[in-house]
Tab-separated table of C-alpha atoms in Angstrom:
chain	number	residue	atom	x	y	z
A	141	UNK	CA	37.231	57.395	29.318
A	142	UNK	CA	35.852	57.105	26.127
A	143	UNK	CA	37.545	54.133	24.902
A	144	UNK	CA	35.363	51.551	27.365
A	145	UNK	CA	32.117	53.031	25.462
A	146	UNK	CA	32.962	52.670	21.986
A	147	UNK	CA	33.991	49.288	23.483
A	148	UNK	CA	31.393	48.667	24.706
A	149	UNK	CA	29.731	49.939	21.780
A	150	UNK	CA	31.146	48.198	19.293
A	151	UNK	CA	30.157	44.856	21.406
A	152	UNK	CA	25.737	45.964	20.539
A	153	UNK	CA	27.180	46.676	17.118
A	154	UNK	CA	28.656	42.972	16.953
A	155	UNK	CA	25.533	41.277	19.187
A	156	UNK	CA	22.805	43.573	16.404
A	157	UNK	CA	24.451	41.917	12.875
A	158	UNK	CA	24.734	38.443	14.348
A	159	UNK	CA	21.212	38.572	15.700
A	160	UNK	CA	20.468	40.278	11.999
A	161	UNK	CA	21.987	37.224	10.517
A	162	UNK	CA	20.708	34.845	12.572
A	163	UNK	CA	16.551	36.152	12.371
A	164	UNK	CA	17.157	36.701	7.835
A	165	UNK	CA	19.942	34.328	6.639
A	166	UNK	CA	19.961	31.207	8.406
A	167	UNK	CA	15.818	30.853	7.814
A	168	UNK	CA	16.909	31.878	3.820
A	169	UNK	CA	19.741	29.042	3.962
A	170	UNK	CA	18.557	26.085	5.630
A	171	UNK	CA	15.030	26.244	3.283
A	172	UNK	CA	12.862	27.185	6.276
A	173	UNK	CA	10.864	30.345	5.029
A	174	UNK	CA	7.476	29.213	3.868
A	175	UNK	CA	6.279	29.458	0.368
A	176	UNK	CA	2.941	29.191	-1.188
A	177	UNK	CA	3.005	26.194	-3.745
A	178	UNK	CA	0.188	25.228	-5.658
A	179	UNK	CA	-1.537	21.206	-5.329
A	180	UNK	CA	-3.639	19.398	-7.385
A	181	UNK	CA	-6.063	22.721	-7.657
A	182	UNK	CA	-5.640	23.723	-3.697
A	183	UNK	CA	-3.257	26.154	-2.605
A	184	UNK	CA	-1.015	24.918	1.062
A	185	UNK	CA	1.002	27.300	2.991
A	186	UNK	CA	4.072	24.420	3.382
A	187	UNK	CA	8.012	24.484	4.173
A	188	UNK	CA	10.970	22.275	2.158
A	189	UNK	CA	11.065	20.140	4.553
A	190	UNK	CA	7.090	19.970	5.849
A	191	UNK	CA	5.709	16.312	4.611
A	192	UNK	CA	3.018	16.976	1.397
A	193	UNK	CA	-0.632	16.499	1.911
A	194	UNK	CA	-2.647	13.791	0.369
A	195	UNK	CA	-1.698	12.838	-3.469
A	196	UNK	CA	-0.511	10.609	-6.397
A	197	UNK	CA	3.072	9.086	-5.192
A	198	UNK	CA	5.224	7.214	-7.659
A	199	UNK	CA	6.865	4.174	-5.806
A	200	UNK	CA	9.235	3.483	-9.392
A	201	UNK	CA	9.377	5.286	-11.944
A	202	UNK	CA	12.120	4.581	-15.395
A	203	UNK	CA	12.234	5.507	-18.788
A	204	UNK	CA	12.943	2.557	-21.298
A	205	UNK	CA	14.257	3.607	-24.891
A	206	UNK	CA	11.197	3.947	-26.822
A	207	UNK	CA	9.837	6.681	-24.527
A	208	UNK	CA	7.516	4.443	-22.778
A	209	UNK	CA	7.211	5.193	-18.995
A	210	UNK	CA	6.602	2.502	-16.462
A	211	UNK	CA	5.166	3.847	-13.376
A	212	UNK	CA	4.116	2.404	-9.833
A	213	UNK	CA	2.321	4.721	-8.252
A	214	UNK	CA	-1.058	4.267	-4.975
A	215	UNK	CA	-3.685	6.779	-5.729
A	216	UNK	CA	-4.379	8.633	-3.829
A	217	UNK	CA	-1.864	8.559	-0.470
A	218	UNK	CA	-3.921	9.124	2.268
A	219	UNK	CA	-1.529	10.301	4.891
A	220	UNK	CA	2.251	12.096	5.289
A	221	UNK	CA	5.595	11.153	5.018
A	222	UNK	CA	7.883	10.487	7.380
A	223	UNK	CA	10.772	13.273	7.616
A	224	UNK	CA	14.606	12.247	7.069
A	225	UNK	CA	17.557	11.672	9.040
A	226	UNK	CA	18.733	15.381	7.421
A	227	UNK	CA	15.272	17.122	8.589
A	228	UNK	CA	15.794	16.004	11.949
A	229	UNK	CA	19.623	17.662	11.810
A	230	UNK	CA	18.020	21.296	10.668
A	231	UNK	CA	15.766	20.755	13.043
A	232	UNK	CA	18.090	20.543	16.165
A	233	UNK	CA	20.650	22.643	14.998
A	234	UNK	CA	17.668	25.168	14.617
A	235	UNK	CA	16.430	24.595	18.361
A	236	UNK	CA	20.181	25.140	18.855
A	237	UNK	CA	20.765	28.568	16.659
A	238	UNK	CA	17.195	29.440	18.542
A	239	UNK	CA	19.092	28.761	21.863
A	240	UNK	CA	22.152	31.423	21.028
A	241	UNK	CA	20.141	33.366	20.200
A	242	UNK	CA	18.068	33.609	22.900
A	243	UNK	CA	20.698	34.094	24.989
A	244	UNK	CA	22.462	36.976	22.902
A	245	UNK	CA	18.850	38.852	23.729
A	246	UNK	CA	19.889	38.300	27.080
A	247	UNK	CA	23.541	40.071	26.691
A	248	UNK	CA	22.025	42.754	25.112
A	249	UNK	CA	19.688	43.702	27.277
A	250	UNK	CA	22.030	43.185	30.074
A	251	UNK	CA	24.841	44.810	27.602
A	252	UNK	CA	22.207	47.991	27.068
A	253	UNK	CA	21.651	48.131	31.055
A	254	UNK	CA	25.642	48.347	31.793
A	255	UNK	CA	25.952	51.521	28.814
A	256	UNK	CA	22.952	53.241	30.107
A	257	UNK	CA	25.038	52.896	33.476
A	258	UNK	CA	28.347	54.067	32.529
A	259	UNK	CA	26.807	56.808	30.315
A	260	UNK	CA	25.458	58.822	33.374
A	261	UNK	CA	28.647	58.222	35.321
A	262	UNK	CA	30.934	59.289	32.547
A	263	UNK	CA	29.839	63.039	33.698
A	264	UNK	CA	31.300	62.593	36.697
A	265	UNK	CA	34.281	60.441	35.491
A	266	UNK	CA	35.096	63.333	33.486
A	267	UNK	CA	35.472	65.749	36.043
A	268	UNK	CA	37.729	63.355	38.957
A	269	UNK	CA	39.651	63.437	35.585
A	270	UNK	CA	39.850	67.481	35.204
A	271	UNK	CA	40.776	67.939	39.044
A	272	UNK	CA	43.718	64.540	38.953
A	273	UNK	CA	44.854	66.656	35.833
A	274	UNK	CA	44.889	69.856	37.640
A	275	UNK	CA	46.270	68.091	41.219
A	276	UNK	CA	49.251	66.249	39.247
A	277	UNK	CA	50.106	69.490	37.415
A	278	UNK	CA	50.391	72.241	41.353
A	279	UNK	CA	50.367	69.409	44.113
A	280	UNK	CA	50.131	72.547	46.162
A	281	UNK	CA	46.684	73.206	45.411
A	282	UNK	CA	45.897	69.692	46.672
A	283	UNK	CA	44.648	70.480	50.390
A	284	UNK	CA	42.724	68.083	52.971
A	285	UNK	CA	39.521	69.168	51.294
A	286	UNK	CA	40.667	68.717	47.575
A	287	UNK	CA	41.952	65.244	48.539
A	288	UNK	CA	38.600	63.955	50.050
A	289	UNK	CA	36.511	65.845	47.300
A	290	UNK	CA	38.814	63.139	45.184
A	291	UNK	CA	38.628	60.466	47.814
A	292	UNK	CA	34.564	60.652	47.864
A	293	UNK	CA	34.394	61.130	43.900
A	294	UNK	CA	36.126	57.484	43.309
A	295	UNK	CA	33.206	56.034	45.874
A	296	UNK	CA	31.165	57.069	43.831
A	297	UNK	CA	32.654	55.302	40.980
A	298	UNK	CA	33.100	51.898	42.345
A	299	UNK	CA	30.146	50.527	41.201
A	300	UNK	CA	31.578	50.379	38.165
A	301	UNK	CA	34.555	48.489	38.558
A	302	UNK	CA	31.684	45.253	38.834
A	303	UNK	CA	30.288	46.196	35.765
A	304	UNK	CA	33.280	46.736	33.820
A	305	UNK	CA	33.490	43.061	35.577
A	306	UNK	CA	29.999	42.049	33.673
A	307	UNK	CA	31.637	43.687	30.745
A	308	UNK	CA	34.587	41.859	30.339
A	309	UNK	CA	32.693	38.493	31.100
A	310	UNK	CA	29.939	39.382	28.509
A	311	UNK	CA	32.874	39.767	26.151
A	312	UNK	CA	34.056	36.072	26.495
A	313	UNK	CA	30.861	34.930	26.366
A	314	UNK	CA	30.091	36.709	23.420
A	315	UNK	CA	32.401	35.215	21.727
A	316	UNK	CA	32.579	32.196	22.466
A	317	UNK	CA	28.451	32.574	21.036
A	318	UNK	CA	30.416	33.847	17.652
A	319	UNK	CA	32.000	30.806	17.333
A	320	UNK	CA	29.508	28.695	18.006
A	321	UNK	CA	27.025	30.563	15.393
A	322	UNK	CA	30.039	29.464	12.814
A	323	UNK	CA	30.064	25.677	13.912
A	324	UNK	CA	26.274	25.962	13.262
A	325	UNK	CA	26.276	27.941	10.030
A	326	UNK	CA	29.449	25.397	8.822
A	327	UNK	CA	26.909	22.264	9.765
A	328	UNK	CA	24.269	24.074	8.004
A	329	UNK	CA	26.016	24.228	5.049
A	330	UNK	CA	27.309	20.790	4.694
A	331	UNK	CA	23.719	19.426	4.665
A	332	UNK	CA	22.829	21.519	2.316
A	333	UNK	CA	25.895	20.918	0.363
A	334	UNK	CA	24.942	17.131	0.285
A	335	UNK	CA	21.646	17.885	-0.888
A	336	UNK	CA	22.772	19.038	-3.450
A	337	UNK	CA	23.738	22.734	-3.436
A	338	UNK	CA	20.915	24.313	-4.263
A	339	UNK	CA	20.011	27.414	-2.191
A	340	UNK	CA	16.593	28.028	-1.939
A	341	UNK	CA	14.572	29.818	-3.811
A	342	UNK	CA	16.081	27.275	-7.045
A	343	UNK	CA	15.547	23.780	-4.787
A	344	UNK	CA	12.019	25.387	-4.362
A	345	UNK	CA	11.931	25.818	-8.149
A	346	UNK	CA	12.593	21.908	-8.821
A	347	UNK	CA	10.751	20.820	-7.215
A	348	UNK	CA	7.100	22.658	-8.675
A	349	UNK	CA	8.652	21.460	-12.186
A	350	UNK	CA	8.556	18.178	-11.518
A	351	UNK	CA	5.156	18.222	-9.153
A	352	UNK	CA	4.352	20.195	-12.498
A	353	UNK	CA	5.564	16.695	-14.666
A	354	UNK	CA	5.056	14.099	-12.033
A	355	UNK	CA	1.319	15.671	-12.538
A	356	UNK	CA	1.264	15.365	-16.478
A	357	UNK	CA	2.752	11.996	-15.688
A	358	UNK	CA	0.062	11.019	-13.754
A	359	UNK	CA	-2.726	12.992	-15.965
A	360	UNK	CA	-1.795	9.941	-18.271
A	361	UNK	CA	-1.730	7.640	-16.312
A	362	UNK	CA	-5.481	6.701	-16.326
A	363	UNK	CA	-5.761	4.060	-16.295
A	364	UNK	CA	-3.436	0.713	-14.416
A	365	UNK	CA	-4.135	-2.791	-13.445
A	366	UNK	CA	-4.629	-3.585	-9.426
A	367	UNK	CA	-2.331	-5.156	-7.624
A	368	UNK	CA	-3.180	-3.780	-4.867
A	369	UNK	CA	-5.815	-3.207	-1.833
A	370	UNK	CA	-5.099	-0.646	1.322
A	371	UNK	CA	-5.954	-1.185	5.193
A	372	UNK	CA	-9.677	0.253	5.307
A	373	UNK	CA	-10.000	3.399	6.664
A	374	UNK	CA	-13.210	4.184	8.625
A	375	UNK	CA	-15.207	7.352	7.453
A	376	UNK	CA	-18.507	6.766	10.425
A	377	UNK	CA	-20.565	4.508	11.935
A	378	UNK	CA	-23.958	4.983	11.074
A	379	UNK	CA	-27.373	3.315	9.814
A	380	UNK	CA	-28.416	0.102	9.361
A	381	UNK	CA	-26.701	-3.627	8.654
A	382	UNK	CA	-26.888	-2.682	4.397
A	383	UNK	CA	-27.068	0.618	2.941
A	384	UNK	CA	-24.574	2.720	0.089
A	385	UNK	CA	-23.343	5.965	0.429
A	386	UNK	CA	-21.619	7.891	-2.948
A	387	UNK	CA	-19.859	10.656	-4.072
A	388	UNK	CA	-20.546	12.459	-7.821
A	389	UNK	CA	-17.211	10.548	-9.621
A	390	UNK	CA	-17.987	13.393	-12.015
A	391	UNK	CA	-18.850	16.172	-10.067
A	392	UNK	CA	-15.186	18.686	-9.838
A	393	UNK	CA	-12.976	18.275	-6.785
A	394	UNK	CA	-14.364	21.235	-4.825
A	395	UNK	CA	-18.113	19.590	-4.997
A	396	UNK	CA	-17.460	17.302	-1.645
A	397	UNK	CA	-21.360	16.176	-1.255
A	398	UNK	CA	-22.165	12.375	-0.366
A	399	UNK	CA	-25.251	10.779	-0.741
A	400	UNK	CA	-26.673	8.493	1.927
A	401	UNK	CA	-28.733	5.935	1.304
A	402	UNK	CA	-29.813	3.112	4.037
A	403	UNK	CA	-31.570	0.225	3.532
A	404	UNK	CA	-31.415	-2.824	0.479
A	405	UNK	CA	-35.157	-2.619	-0.579
A	406	UNK	CA	-38.570	-0.192	-0.389
A	407	UNK	CA	-36.377	2.417	0.358
A	408	UNK	CA	-36.422	6.366	-1.515
A	409	UNK	CA	-34.964	8.637	0.682
A	410	UNK	CA	-31.766	10.013	0.011
A	411	UNK	CA	-29.889	12.177	2.099
A	412	UNK	CA	-27.814	15.226	0.225
A	413	UNK	CA	-24.863	15.961	3.053
A	414	UNK	CA	-22.895	18.839	1.713
A	415	UNK	CA	-19.020	17.879	2.110
A	416	UNK	CA	-17.914	15.163	3.919
A	417	UNK	CA	-16.780	16.993	7.334
A	418	UNK	CA	-21.543	16.955	7.252
A	419	UNK	CA	-21.215	13.541	5.866
A	420	UNK	CA	-19.229	12.271	9.047
A	421	UNK	CA	-20.632	14.822	11.567
A	422	UNK	CA	-24.193	13.841	10.266
A	423	UNK	CA	-25.453	17.671	9.640
A	424	UNK	CA	-26.381	20.332	6.451
A	425	UNK	CA	-27.739	17.507	4.550
A	426	UNK	CA	-31.686	17.920	1.880
A	427	UNK	CA	-33.367	15.211	1.377
A	428	UNK	CA	-34.896	13.827	-1.635
A	429	UNK	CA	-37.551	11.031	-2.002
A	430	UNK	CA	-37.581	8.973	-4.987
A	431	UNK	CA	-40.648	8.639	-6.769
A	432	UNK	CA	-40.080	4.826	-7.167
A	433	UNK	CA	-38.299	2.665	-4.620
A	434	UNK	CA	-35.009	1.157	-5.079
A	435	UNK	CA	-33.219	-2.054	-4.787
A	436	UNK	CA	-30.846	-3.512	-3.637
A	437	UNK	CA	-27.374	-1.140	-2.916
A	438	UNK	CA	-25.181	-1.202	-5.922
A	439	UNK	CA	-26.519	2.791	-6.891
A	440	UNK	CA	-24.124	5.378	-8.376
A	441	UNK	CA	-24.394	9.234	-8.607
A	442	UNK	CA	-22.533	10.285	-11.962
A	443	UNK	CA	-23.205	13.422	-13.224
A	444	UNK	CA	-25.415	15.060	-11.347
A	445	UNK	CA	-28.163	12.001	-11.244
A	446	UNK	CA	-28.748	8.543	-8.978
A	447	UNK	CA	-29.119	5.425	-11.413
A	448	UNK	CA	-30.572	2.676	-9.352
A	449	UNK	CA	-32.913	-0.671	-9.277
A	450	UNK	CA	-36.754	0.164	-8.959
A	451	UNK	CA	-37.454	-2.569	-6.363
A	452	UNK	CA	-40.126	-5.513	-7.588
A	453	UNK	CA	-38.510	-5.501	-11.118
A	454	UNK	CA	-35.756	-4.989	-13.678
A	455	UNK	CA	-36.260	-0.989	-14.601
A	456	UNK	CA	-33.183	1.101	-14.189
A	457	UNK	CA	-34.033	4.733	-13.197
A	458	UNK	CA	-31.958	7.713	-14.025
A	459	UNK	CA	-33.177	10.711	-11.440
A	460	UNK	CA	-31.802	13.991	-11.558
A	461	UNK	CA	-31.183	15.568	-8.037
A	462	UNK	CA	-31.201	19.072	-9.621
A	463	UNK	CA	-34.912	18.871	-11.387
A	464	UNK	CA	-36.000	16.310	-8.063
A	465	UNK	CA	-37.432	14.687	-11.821
A	466	UNK	CA	-37.230	10.981	-13.216
A	467	UNK	CA	-35.724	11.832	-16.827
A	468	UNK	CA	-35.338	8.539	-17.881
A	469	UNK	CA	-36.002	4.727	-16.982
A	470	UNK	CA	-35.811	1.783	-18.635
A	471	UNK	CA	-35.524	-2.080	-18.028
A	472	UNK	CA	-32.655	-4.143	-18.685
A	473	UNK	CA	-33.639	-6.744	-20.431
A	474	UNK	CA	-34.011	-10.013	-19.413
A	475	UNK	CA	-31.611	-9.328	-15.915
A	476	UNK	CA	-32.890	-11.256	-13.220
A	477	UNK	CA	-34.452	-8.817	-10.286
A	478	UNK	CA	-35.898	-9.526	-7.233
A	479	UNK	CA	-33.025	-11.477	-5.110
A	480	UNK	CA	-33.128	-14.685	-8.526
A	481	UNK	CA	-29.312	-13.880	-9.475
A	482	UNK	CA	-27.707	-11.664	-6.621
A	483	UNK	CA	-24.792	-11.408	-4.311
A	484	UNK	CA	-23.284	-14.011	-2.164
A	485	UNK	CA	-24.966	-11.689	0.869
A	486	UNK	CA	-28.655	-12.256	-0.865
A	487	UNK	CA	-30.123	-8.449	-0.021
A	488	UNK	CA	-31.797	-7.897	-3.824
A	489	UNK	CA	-28.566	-6.879	-5.058
A	490	UNK	CA	-29.676	-8.478	-8.733
A	491	UNK	CA	-28.658	-5.480	-11.090
A	492	UNK	CA	-25.517	-3.393	-9.725
A	493	UNK	CA	-24.346	-0.226	-11.512
A	494	UNK	CA	-20.889	1.219	-11.091
A	495	UNK	CA	-19.292	3.856	-12.964
A	496	UNK	CA	-15.070	3.803	-13.745
A	497	UNK	CA	-12.493	5.882	-15.810
A	498	UNK	CA	-14.620	5.021	-18.704
A	499	UNK	CA	-18.469	5.602	-18.303
A	500	UNK	CA	-21.283	3.581	-17.602
A	501	UNK	CA	-21.660	0.250	-16.663
A	502	UNK	CA	-24.081	-2.246	-14.823
A	503	UNK	CA	-23.793	-6.199	-13.400
A	504	UNK	CA	-25.957	-8.644	-13.640
A	505	UNK	CA	-27.518	-11.898	-14.430
A	506	UNK	CA	-29.517	-13.588	-17.044
A	507	UNK	CA	-31.227	-16.473	-17.220
A	508	UNK	CA	-28.878	-17.391	-20.679
A	509	UNK	CA	-25.797	-16.658	-18.961
A	510	UNK	CA	-26.982	-19.283	-16.747
A	511	UNK	CA	-26.474	-17.175	-13.323
A	512	UNK	CA	-22.959	-15.799	-14.463
A	513	UNK	CA	-22.035	-12.201	-14.293
A	514	UNK	CA	-23.174	-10.492	-17.151
A	515	UNK	CA	-20.909	-6.536	-17.757
A	516	UNK	CA	-22.572	-4.083	-19.774
A	517	UNK	CA	-21.576	-0.471	-21.010
A	518	UNK	CA	-24.887	1.573	-20.546
A	519	UNK	CA	-25.337	4.988	-22.187
A	520	UNK	CA	-25.997	7.337	-19.412
A	521	UNK	CA	-28.726	9.519	-20.846
A	522	UNK	CA	-30.632	6.844	-22.732
A	523	UNK	CA	-29.447	3.615	-19.797
A	524	UNK	CA	-29.613	2.303	-23.380
A	525	UNK	CA	-27.634	-1.002	-23.295
A	526	UNK	CA	-23.974	0.147	-25.470
A	527	UNK	CA	-21.868	-3.788	-25.112
A	528	UNK	CA	-22.491	-6.722	-22.746
A	529	UNK	CA	-19.587	-9.179	-21.831
A	530	UNK	CA	-20.140	-12.968	-20.257
A	531	UNK	CA	-18.058	-13.143	-17.794
A	532	UNK	CA	-18.410	-17.244	-16.980
A	533	UNK	CA	-18.377	-16.423	-13.417
A	534	UNK	CA	-21.176	-17.115	-10.839
A	535	UNK	CA	-22.956	-14.405	-8.939
A	536	UNK	CA	-24.307	-15.673	-6.215
A	537	UNK	CA	-20.346	-17.436	-5.480
A	538	UNK	CA	-19.278	-13.230	-5.674
A	539	UNK	CA	-19.619	-11.383	-2.852
A	540	UNK	CA	-19.547	-7.852	-4.522
A	541	UNK	CA	-17.468	-6.749	-7.176
A	542	UNK	CA	-16.677	-3.189	-9.010
A	543	UNK	CA	-15.299	-1.898	-11.780
A	544	UNK	CA	-11.467	-0.487	-13.036
A	545	UNK	CA	-9.863	1.117	-15.957
A	546	UNK	CA	-12.703	-1.357	-17.850
A	547	UNK	CA	-11.864	-4.490	-15.734
A	548	UNK	CA	-13.963	-6.082	-13.166
A	549	UNK	CA	-13.013	-7.260	-9.807
A	550	UNK	CA	-15.361	-10.076	-8.122
A	551	UNK	CA	-14.781	-10.964	-3.907
A	552	UNK	CA	-14.946	-14.438	-3.258
A	553	UNK	CA	-16.951	-13.929	-0.121
A	554	UNK	CA	-19.151	-10.568	1.438
A	555	UNK	CA	-18.072	-12.083	4.793
A	556	UNK	CA	-14.216	-11.987	7.082
A	557	UNK	CA	-11.523	-13.585	4.935
A	558	UNK	CA	-12.314	-12.356	1.564
A	559	UNK	CA	-10.355	-11.609	-0.689
A	560	UNK	CA	-10.330	-10.232	-4.579
A	561	UNK	CA	-10.712	-13.233	-6.674
A	562	UNK	CA	-11.128	-12.659	-10.506
A	563	UNK	CA	-10.929	-10.140	-12.836
A	564	UNK	CA	-12.422	-9.748	-16.240
A	565	UNK	CA	-10.856	-8.114	-18.496
A	566	UNK	CA	-13.270	-5.861	-21.175
A	567	UNK	CA	-10.344	-4.715	-24.135
A	568	UNK	CA	-9.415	-8.394	-24.015
A	569	UNK	CA	-12.937	-9.844	-23.150
A	570	UNK	CA	-10.939	-12.382	-21.374
A	571	UNK	CA	-9.856	-13.597	-17.820
A	572	UNK	CA	-7.668	-14.494	-14.765
A	573	UNK	CA	-7.392	-16.025	-10.873
A	574	UNK	CA	-6.449	-13.040	-8.823
A	575	UNK	CA	-5.091	-13.786	-4.953
A	576	UNK	CA	-5.639	-10.175	-4.014
A	577	UNK	CA	-5.841	-9.547	0.072
A	578	UNK	CA	-8.898	-7.606	1.116
A	579	UNK	CA	-9.431	-6.737	4.516
A	580	UNK	CA	-13.200	-6.734	6.055
A	581	UNK	CA	-12.674	-5.729	9.000
A	582	UNK	CA	-16.597	-5.509	9.833
A	583	UNK	CA	-17.428	-8.608	8.654
A	584	UNK	CA	-20.283	-8.559	5.922
A	585	UNK	CA	-20.100	-6.210	2.676
A	586	UNK	CA	-22.744	-4.900	1.630
A	587	UNK	CA	-21.475	-2.126	-0.962
A	588	UNK	CA	-18.619	-1.956	-2.524
A	589	UNK	CA	-18.007	0.366	-5.758
A	590	UNK	CA	-14.672	2.339	-7.146
A	591	UNK	CA	-14.494	6.142	-7.364
A	592	UNK	CA	-12.868	6.962	-10.397
A	593	UNK	CA	-12.781	10.892	-9.040
A	594	UNK	CA	-11.066	10.004	-6.323
A	595	UNK	CA	-8.738	6.749	-6.637
A	596	UNK	CA	-10.681	4.813	-3.748
A	597	UNK	CA	-13.452	1.630	-2.985
A	598	UNK	CA	-16.242	3.243	-1.316
A	599	UNK	CA	-17.837	0.064	1.182
A	600	UNK	CA	-20.617	-0.200	3.695
A	601	UNK	CA	-19.595	-2.832	5.895
A	602	UNK	CA	-22.062	-3.545	8.589
A	603	UNK	CA	-23.114	-0.129	9.278
A	604	UNK	CA	-20.037	1.127	8.572
A	605	UNK	CA	-18.841	3.267	5.911
A	606	UNK	CA	-15.293	2.465	4.968
A	607	UNK	CA	-12.917	3.541	2.074
A	608	UNK	CA	-9.333	1.719	0.528
A	609	UNK	CA	-6.978	3.373	-1.321
A	610	UNK	CA	-5.250	1.280	-4.664
A	611	UNK	CA	-2.408	-0.137	-5.991
A	612	UNK	CA	-2.669	0.442	-9.706
A	613	UNK	CA	-0.281	-0.683	-12.073
A	614	UNK	CA	0.795	1.255	-15.032
A	615	UNK	CA	1.961	1.374	-18.606
A	616	UNK	CA	2.216	5.266	-20.372
A	617	UNK	CA	4.130	6.891	-22.915
A	618	UNK	CA	5.257	10.141	-21.993
A	619	UNK	CA	7.192	13.128	-24.085
A	620	UNK	CA	9.879	13.167	-21.190
A	621	UNK	CA	12.359	12.657	-19.088
A	622	UNK	CA	10.101	11.516	-15.766
């Protein structure tokens, strides 16, 4: 009577082995174990097929024989990538494996229960076996009383029959499950071969290497030509129709403070929010009271200081937030002010500070330039003009403007239907007319600035604080393949 026990023990052992294989081998086989990856200075736990967080995305890249790397990139990418067909197949297979595991757990529990019952009846079966042997050897000893005892023992063993029948059914099911596991394993291996026949660790290493090389390439993608602007992303709706908001373009990535200045003239109150989330909720801020009121909305925060135009003057001011003091102020010679040469929307927008990859700029107009936009490179320490360019574009015909990589981009309107219509290149002192769509969702833009740290456009649009992603076209040098 030990043979059934051995068989059941073998079944349990087989189930344990298969369950262990499914819990340990399958995740590493398909590459679904979580692994920590460093991305853009942060650490995040992701899986091979999980969508990456926002970051750089190369649309196309190719290396020419002369070593130039031609890239088209979106900087940054907002949102996540959709999962491909193989990812869906893997999810379906993993769900199938999970169902198999649950079925095997039920079998395990049921077989364990049956095994306990068999063990409890083992002594009874041994006693019955010895009695039958004695009765076979000497039939004379088998009297009526002994026969009745054997009959009673057999009656006690009758419940074992359905247990054994269930065991047979469970054995067949285990055979089916093992076959199904083999099929799933084959499917997973086929998908793995389609992916390149790499195990998870090798794939992960290749991802890390490519990510590092892409990051190095993107570091070289310091500048490019604007080819597109995304749809607007509304961050918050607050304040009046006119105003400005910004982050420090020179701060480290961990510094996400937001500065908020409502209104376009006579204002002195600047709110500093600790993080973007605090800005969205309107919480955790400190107030700075400027010693001189501002004019317009063309302010910027650059390396811990606010640069702005003093009200009713062409004086520009550098205010340091930490010391809460004015470090320097200087007259912008011949620059128009007090709505002499504003943008098309007015609002005392005569002088507009900007920051890009090349540093601090001022955009304004003078009588000598006949009302055309002047772009000047500004020393951030002294506020002295380093060099100026006459763009030839009338400022009153411009809705707003911003600098990217030394190029001034001008919109033809501040109202609905606006587009980026004009570009002036300071590196070649040349210009061109462009036709880049620009979705003006709330129909009245009173502030538009590029942030080179985050590679986005900040806007104040009719009481809404909005950002846009930009698409830049790059031609760069690279020392290796991409």
